PDB file of C-alpha atoms (C1' of nucleotides) in Angstrom:
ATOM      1  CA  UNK A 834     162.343  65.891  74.604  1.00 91.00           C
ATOM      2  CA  UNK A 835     158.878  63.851  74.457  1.00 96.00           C
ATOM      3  CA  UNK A 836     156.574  62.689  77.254  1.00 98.00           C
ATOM      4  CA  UNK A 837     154.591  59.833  77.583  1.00 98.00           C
ATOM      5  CA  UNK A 838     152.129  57.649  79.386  1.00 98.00           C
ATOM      6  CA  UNK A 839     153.380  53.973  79.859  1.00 98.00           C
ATOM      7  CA  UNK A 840     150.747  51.484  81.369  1.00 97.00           C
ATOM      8  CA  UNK A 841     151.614  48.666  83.693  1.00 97.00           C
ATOM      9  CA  UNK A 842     149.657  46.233  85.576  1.00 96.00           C
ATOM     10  CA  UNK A 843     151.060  46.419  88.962  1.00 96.00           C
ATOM     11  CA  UNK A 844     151.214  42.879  90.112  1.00 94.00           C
ATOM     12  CA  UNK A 845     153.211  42.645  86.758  1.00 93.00           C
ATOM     13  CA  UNK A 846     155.689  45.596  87.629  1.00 96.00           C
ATOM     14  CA  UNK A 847     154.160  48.344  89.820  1.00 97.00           C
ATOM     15  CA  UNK A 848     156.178  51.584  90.568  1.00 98.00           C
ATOM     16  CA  UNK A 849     157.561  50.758  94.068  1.00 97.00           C
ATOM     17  CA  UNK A 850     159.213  47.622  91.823  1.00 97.00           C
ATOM     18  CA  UNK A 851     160.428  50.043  89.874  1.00 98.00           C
ATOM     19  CA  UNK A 852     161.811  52.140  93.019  1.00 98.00           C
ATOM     20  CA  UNK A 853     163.203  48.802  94.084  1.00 98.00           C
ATOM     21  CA  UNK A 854     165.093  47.641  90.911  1.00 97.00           C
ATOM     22  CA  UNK A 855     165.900  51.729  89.803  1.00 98.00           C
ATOM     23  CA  UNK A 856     166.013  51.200  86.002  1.00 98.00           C
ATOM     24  CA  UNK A 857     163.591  48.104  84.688  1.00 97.00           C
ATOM     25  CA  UNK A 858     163.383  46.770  80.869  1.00 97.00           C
ATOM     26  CA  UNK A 859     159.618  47.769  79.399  1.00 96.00           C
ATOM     27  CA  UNK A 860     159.387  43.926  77.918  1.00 95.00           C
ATOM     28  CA  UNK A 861     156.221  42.549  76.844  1.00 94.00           C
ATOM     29  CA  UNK A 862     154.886  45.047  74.866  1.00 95.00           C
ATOM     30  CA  UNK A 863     153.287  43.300  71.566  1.00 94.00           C
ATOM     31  CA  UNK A 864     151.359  46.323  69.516  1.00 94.00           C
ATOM     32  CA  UNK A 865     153.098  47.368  66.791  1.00 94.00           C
ATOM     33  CA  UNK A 866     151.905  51.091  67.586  1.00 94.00           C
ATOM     34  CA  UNK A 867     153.490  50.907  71.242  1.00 96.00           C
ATOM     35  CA  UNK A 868     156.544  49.583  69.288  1.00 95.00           C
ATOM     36  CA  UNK A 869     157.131  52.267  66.584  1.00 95.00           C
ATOM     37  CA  UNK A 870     156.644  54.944  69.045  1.00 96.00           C
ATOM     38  CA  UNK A 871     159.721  52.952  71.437  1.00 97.00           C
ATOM     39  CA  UNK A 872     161.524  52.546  68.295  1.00 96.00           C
ATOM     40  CA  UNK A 873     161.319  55.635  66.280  1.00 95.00           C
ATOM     41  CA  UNK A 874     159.996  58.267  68.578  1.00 96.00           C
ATOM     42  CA  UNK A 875     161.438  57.771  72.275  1.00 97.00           C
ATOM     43  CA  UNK A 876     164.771  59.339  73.464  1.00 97.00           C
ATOM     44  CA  UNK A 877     166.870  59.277  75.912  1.00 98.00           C
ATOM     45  CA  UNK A 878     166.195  61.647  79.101  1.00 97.00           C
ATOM     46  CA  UNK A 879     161.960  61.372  77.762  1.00 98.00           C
ATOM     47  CA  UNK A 880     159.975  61.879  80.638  1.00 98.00           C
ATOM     48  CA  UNK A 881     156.776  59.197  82.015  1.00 98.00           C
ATOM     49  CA  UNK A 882     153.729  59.249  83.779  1.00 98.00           C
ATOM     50  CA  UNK A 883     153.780  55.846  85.344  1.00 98.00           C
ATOM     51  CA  UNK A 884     150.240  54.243  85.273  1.00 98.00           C
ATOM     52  CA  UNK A 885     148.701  50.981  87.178  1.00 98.00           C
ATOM     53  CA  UNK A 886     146.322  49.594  84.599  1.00 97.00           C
ATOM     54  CA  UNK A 887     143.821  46.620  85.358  1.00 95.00           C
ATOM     55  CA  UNK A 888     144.060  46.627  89.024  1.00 95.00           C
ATOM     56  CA  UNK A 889     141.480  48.036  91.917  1.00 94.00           C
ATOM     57  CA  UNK A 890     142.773  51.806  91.699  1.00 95.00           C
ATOM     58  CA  UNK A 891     144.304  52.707  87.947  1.00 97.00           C
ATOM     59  CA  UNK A 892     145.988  55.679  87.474  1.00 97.00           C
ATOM     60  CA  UNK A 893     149.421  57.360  87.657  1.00 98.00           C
ATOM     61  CA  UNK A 894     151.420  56.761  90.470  1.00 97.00           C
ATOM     62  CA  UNK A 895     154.903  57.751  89.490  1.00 97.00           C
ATOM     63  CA  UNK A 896     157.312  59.214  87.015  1.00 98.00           C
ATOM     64  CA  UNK A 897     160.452  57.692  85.382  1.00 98.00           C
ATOM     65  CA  UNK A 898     162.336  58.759  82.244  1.00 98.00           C
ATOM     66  CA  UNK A 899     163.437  56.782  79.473  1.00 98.00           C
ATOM     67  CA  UNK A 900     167.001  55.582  80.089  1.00 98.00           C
ATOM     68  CA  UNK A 901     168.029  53.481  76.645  1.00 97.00           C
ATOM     69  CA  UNK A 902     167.270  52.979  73.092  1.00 97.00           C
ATOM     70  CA  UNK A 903     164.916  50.435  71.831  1.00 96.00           C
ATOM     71  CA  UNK A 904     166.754  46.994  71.917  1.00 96.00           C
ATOM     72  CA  UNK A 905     164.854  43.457  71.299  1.00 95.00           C
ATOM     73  CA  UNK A 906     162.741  41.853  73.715  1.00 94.00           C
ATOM     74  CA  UNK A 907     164.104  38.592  74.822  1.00 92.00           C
ATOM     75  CA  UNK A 908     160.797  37.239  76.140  1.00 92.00           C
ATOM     76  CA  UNK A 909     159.802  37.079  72.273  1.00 92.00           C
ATOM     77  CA  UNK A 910     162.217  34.134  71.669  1.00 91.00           C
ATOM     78  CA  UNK A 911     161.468  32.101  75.034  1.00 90.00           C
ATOM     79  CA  UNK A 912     158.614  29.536  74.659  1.00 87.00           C
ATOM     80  CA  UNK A 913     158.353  29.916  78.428  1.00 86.00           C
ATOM     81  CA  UNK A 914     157.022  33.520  78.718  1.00 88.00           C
ATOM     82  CA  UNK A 915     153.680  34.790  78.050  1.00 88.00           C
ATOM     83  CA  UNK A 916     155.023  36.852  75.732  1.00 91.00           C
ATOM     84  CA  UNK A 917     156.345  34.505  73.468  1.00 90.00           C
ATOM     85  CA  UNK A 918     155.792  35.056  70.224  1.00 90.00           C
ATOM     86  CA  UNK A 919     157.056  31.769  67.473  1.00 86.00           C
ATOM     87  CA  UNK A 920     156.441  33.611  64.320  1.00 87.00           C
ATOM     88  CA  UNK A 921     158.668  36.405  65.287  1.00 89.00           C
ATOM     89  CA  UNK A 922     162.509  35.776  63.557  1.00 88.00           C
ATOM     90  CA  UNK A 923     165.689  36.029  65.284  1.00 87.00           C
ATOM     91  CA  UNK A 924     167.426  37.377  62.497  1.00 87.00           C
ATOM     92  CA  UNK A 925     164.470  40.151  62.724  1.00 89.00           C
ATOM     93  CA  UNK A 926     163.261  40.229  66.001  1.00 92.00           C
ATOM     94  CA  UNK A 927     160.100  41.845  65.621  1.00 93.00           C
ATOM     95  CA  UNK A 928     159.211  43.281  69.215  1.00 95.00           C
ATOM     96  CA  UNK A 929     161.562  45.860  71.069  1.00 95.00           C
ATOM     97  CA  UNK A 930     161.649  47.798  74.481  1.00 96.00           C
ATOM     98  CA  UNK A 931     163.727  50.255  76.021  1.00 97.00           C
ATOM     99  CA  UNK A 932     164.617  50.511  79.864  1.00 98.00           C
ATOM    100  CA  UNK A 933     163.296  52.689  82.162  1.00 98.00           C
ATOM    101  CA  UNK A 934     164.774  54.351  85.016  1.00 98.00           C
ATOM    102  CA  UNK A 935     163.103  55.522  88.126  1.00 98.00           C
ATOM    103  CA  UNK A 936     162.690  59.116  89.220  1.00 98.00           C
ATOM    104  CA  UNK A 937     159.811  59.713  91.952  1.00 97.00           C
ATOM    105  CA  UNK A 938     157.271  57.769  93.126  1.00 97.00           C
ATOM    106  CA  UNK A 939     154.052  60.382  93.689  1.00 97.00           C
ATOM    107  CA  UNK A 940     150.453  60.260  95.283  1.00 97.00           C
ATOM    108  CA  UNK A 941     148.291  58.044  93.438  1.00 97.00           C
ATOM    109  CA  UNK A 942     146.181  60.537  90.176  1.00 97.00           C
ATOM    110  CA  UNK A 943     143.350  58.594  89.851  1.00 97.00           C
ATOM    111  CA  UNK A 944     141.907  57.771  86.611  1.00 97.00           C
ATOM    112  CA  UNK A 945     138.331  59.106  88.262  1.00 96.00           C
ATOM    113  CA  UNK A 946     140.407  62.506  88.732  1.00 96.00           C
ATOM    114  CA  UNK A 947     142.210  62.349  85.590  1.00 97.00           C
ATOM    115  CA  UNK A 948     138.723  62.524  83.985  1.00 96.00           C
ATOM    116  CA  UNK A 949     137.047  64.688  86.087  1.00 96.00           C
ATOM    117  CA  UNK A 950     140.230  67.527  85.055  1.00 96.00           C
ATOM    118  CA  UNK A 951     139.420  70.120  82.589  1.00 96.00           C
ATOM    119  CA  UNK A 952     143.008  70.763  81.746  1.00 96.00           C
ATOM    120  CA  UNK A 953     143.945  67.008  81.163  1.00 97.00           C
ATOM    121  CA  UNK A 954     141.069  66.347  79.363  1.00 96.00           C
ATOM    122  CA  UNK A 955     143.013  66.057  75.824  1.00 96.00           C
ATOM    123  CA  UNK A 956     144.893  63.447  77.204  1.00 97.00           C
ATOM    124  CA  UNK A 957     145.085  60.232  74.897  1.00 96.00           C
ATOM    125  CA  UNK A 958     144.652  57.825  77.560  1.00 96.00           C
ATOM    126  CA  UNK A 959     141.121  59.396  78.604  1.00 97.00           C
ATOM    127  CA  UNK A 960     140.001  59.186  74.847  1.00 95.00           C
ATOM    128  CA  UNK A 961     136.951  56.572  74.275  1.00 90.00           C
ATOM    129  CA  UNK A 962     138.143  53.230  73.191  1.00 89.00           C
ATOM    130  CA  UNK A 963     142.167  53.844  73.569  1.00 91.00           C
ATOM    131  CA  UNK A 964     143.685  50.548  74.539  1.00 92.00           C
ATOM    132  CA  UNK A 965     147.086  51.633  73.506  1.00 95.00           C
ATOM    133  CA  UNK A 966     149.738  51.046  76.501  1.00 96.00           C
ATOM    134  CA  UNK A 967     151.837  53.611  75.140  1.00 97.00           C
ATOM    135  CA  UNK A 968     150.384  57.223  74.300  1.00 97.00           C
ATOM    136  CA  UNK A 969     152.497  60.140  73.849  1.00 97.00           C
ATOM    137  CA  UNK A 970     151.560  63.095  76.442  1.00 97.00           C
ATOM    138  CA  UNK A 971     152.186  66.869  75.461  1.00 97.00           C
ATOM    139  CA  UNK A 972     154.479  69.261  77.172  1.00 97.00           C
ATOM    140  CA  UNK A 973     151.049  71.218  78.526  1.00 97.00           C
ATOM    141  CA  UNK A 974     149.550  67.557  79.622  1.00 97.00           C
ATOM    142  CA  UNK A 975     152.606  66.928  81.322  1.00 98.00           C
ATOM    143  CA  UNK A 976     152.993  69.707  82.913  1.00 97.00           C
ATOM    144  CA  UNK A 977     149.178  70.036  84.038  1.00 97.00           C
ATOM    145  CA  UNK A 978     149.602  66.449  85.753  1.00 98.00           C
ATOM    146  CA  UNK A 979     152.715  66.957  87.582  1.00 97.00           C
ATOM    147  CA  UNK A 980     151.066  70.590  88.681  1.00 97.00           C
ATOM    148  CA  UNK A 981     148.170  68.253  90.173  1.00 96.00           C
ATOM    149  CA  UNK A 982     150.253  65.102  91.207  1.00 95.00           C
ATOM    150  CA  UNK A 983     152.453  67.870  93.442  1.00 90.00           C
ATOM    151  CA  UNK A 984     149.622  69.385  95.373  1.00 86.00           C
ATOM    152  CA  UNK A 985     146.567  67.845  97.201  1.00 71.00           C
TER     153      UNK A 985
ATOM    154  C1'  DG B  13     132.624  38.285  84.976  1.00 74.81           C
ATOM    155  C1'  DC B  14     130.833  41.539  81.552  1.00 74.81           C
ATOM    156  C1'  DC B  15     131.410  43.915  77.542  1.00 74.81           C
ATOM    157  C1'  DA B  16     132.771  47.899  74.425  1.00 74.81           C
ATOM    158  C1'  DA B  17     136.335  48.932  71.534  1.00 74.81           C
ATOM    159  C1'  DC B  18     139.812  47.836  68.742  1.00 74.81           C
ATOM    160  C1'  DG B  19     143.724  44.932  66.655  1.00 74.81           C
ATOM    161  C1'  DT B  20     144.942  40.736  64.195  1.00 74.81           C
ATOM    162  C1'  DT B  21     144.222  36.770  61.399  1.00 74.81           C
ATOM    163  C1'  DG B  22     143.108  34.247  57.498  1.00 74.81           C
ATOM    164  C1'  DG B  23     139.879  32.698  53.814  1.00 74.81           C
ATOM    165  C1'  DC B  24     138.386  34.241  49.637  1.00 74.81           C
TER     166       DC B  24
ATOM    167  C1'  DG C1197     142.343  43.980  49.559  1.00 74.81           C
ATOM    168  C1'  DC C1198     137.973  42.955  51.978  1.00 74.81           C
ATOM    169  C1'  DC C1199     135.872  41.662  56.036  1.00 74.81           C
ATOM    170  C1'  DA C1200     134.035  38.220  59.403  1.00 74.81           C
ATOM    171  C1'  DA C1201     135.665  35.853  63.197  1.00 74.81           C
ATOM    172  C1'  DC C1202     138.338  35.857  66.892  1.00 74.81           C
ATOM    173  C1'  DG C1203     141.469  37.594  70.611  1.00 74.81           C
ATOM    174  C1'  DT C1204     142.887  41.229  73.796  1.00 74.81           C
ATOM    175  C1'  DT C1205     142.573  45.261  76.684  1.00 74.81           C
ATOM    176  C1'  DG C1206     141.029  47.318  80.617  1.00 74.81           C
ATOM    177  C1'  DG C1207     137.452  49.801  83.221  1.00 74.81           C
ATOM    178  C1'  DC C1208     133.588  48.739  85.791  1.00 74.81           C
TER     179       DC C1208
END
DNA sequence: GCCAACGTTGGC
DNA sequence: GCCAACGTTGGC
């Protein structure tokens, strides 16, 4: 069992869209970091810190859990998305996702508090220069932030 | 809109 | 394989 920290930008896909729909593919990811860890690390039942990224108030403001394996991301392969990408081959489609299903949607953790906690102050997401939309959390991490999304 | 940080691309 | 140029991310 692994935890992470996926980013979204909420006018893209916020959590109450995620409340909405229950279980939403994780499509548009195009980092081949974000991508090995989907394809080769992430498991069924894997817990996630939701997080609103690039928008007035970023931080988390959910959790969801990992509900398939990594399967190819159609918006790769249609010239109409954003996310298209022409070089990548069908045969070999080079960008997957998995699904995610939701599970609560919590009191916004600020990225100001994030960074202002001692005890999450390991976390990969606070590091200088991350940029990663994917970052794996640790069992103490996770358990630190749900201790602090649960109370105040 | 700015800009620091970092990833990707492509010429050599 | 190096590395400069360019593109993207994402907080502020």
């Amino acid at each position: 069992m692994n935890y992470w920290l996926m980013k979204s930008e909420p006018d893209e896909a916020s959590i109450l869209d995620l409340q909405r729909a229950g279980t939403l593919p994780w499509t548009g990811v195009r980092n081949y970091q974000a991508r090995n860890f989907m394809r080769d690390v992430m498991r069924l039942g894997d817990g996630v810190l939701f997080y609103h990224s690039s928008c007035p108030e970023p931080g988390v403001a959910g959790l969801a859990e990992v509900c398939s394996a990594a399967y190819p991301d159609a918006t790769q392969f249609d010239p109409a998305s954003p996310y298209f990408d022409a070089k990548s081959p069908r045969e070999v489609p080079r960008w997957l996702h998995v699904d995610v299903r939701w599970r609560e949607t919590t009191r916004l953790l600020s990225l100001k508090e994030m960074r202002e906690a001692p005890e999450l102050a390991s976390m990969q997401v606070l590091q200088r220069g991350n940029r990663l939309s994917i970052t794996p959390v640790s069992p103490q991490e996770w358990q630190a932030v749900l201790k602090r999304l649960h109370t105040a």
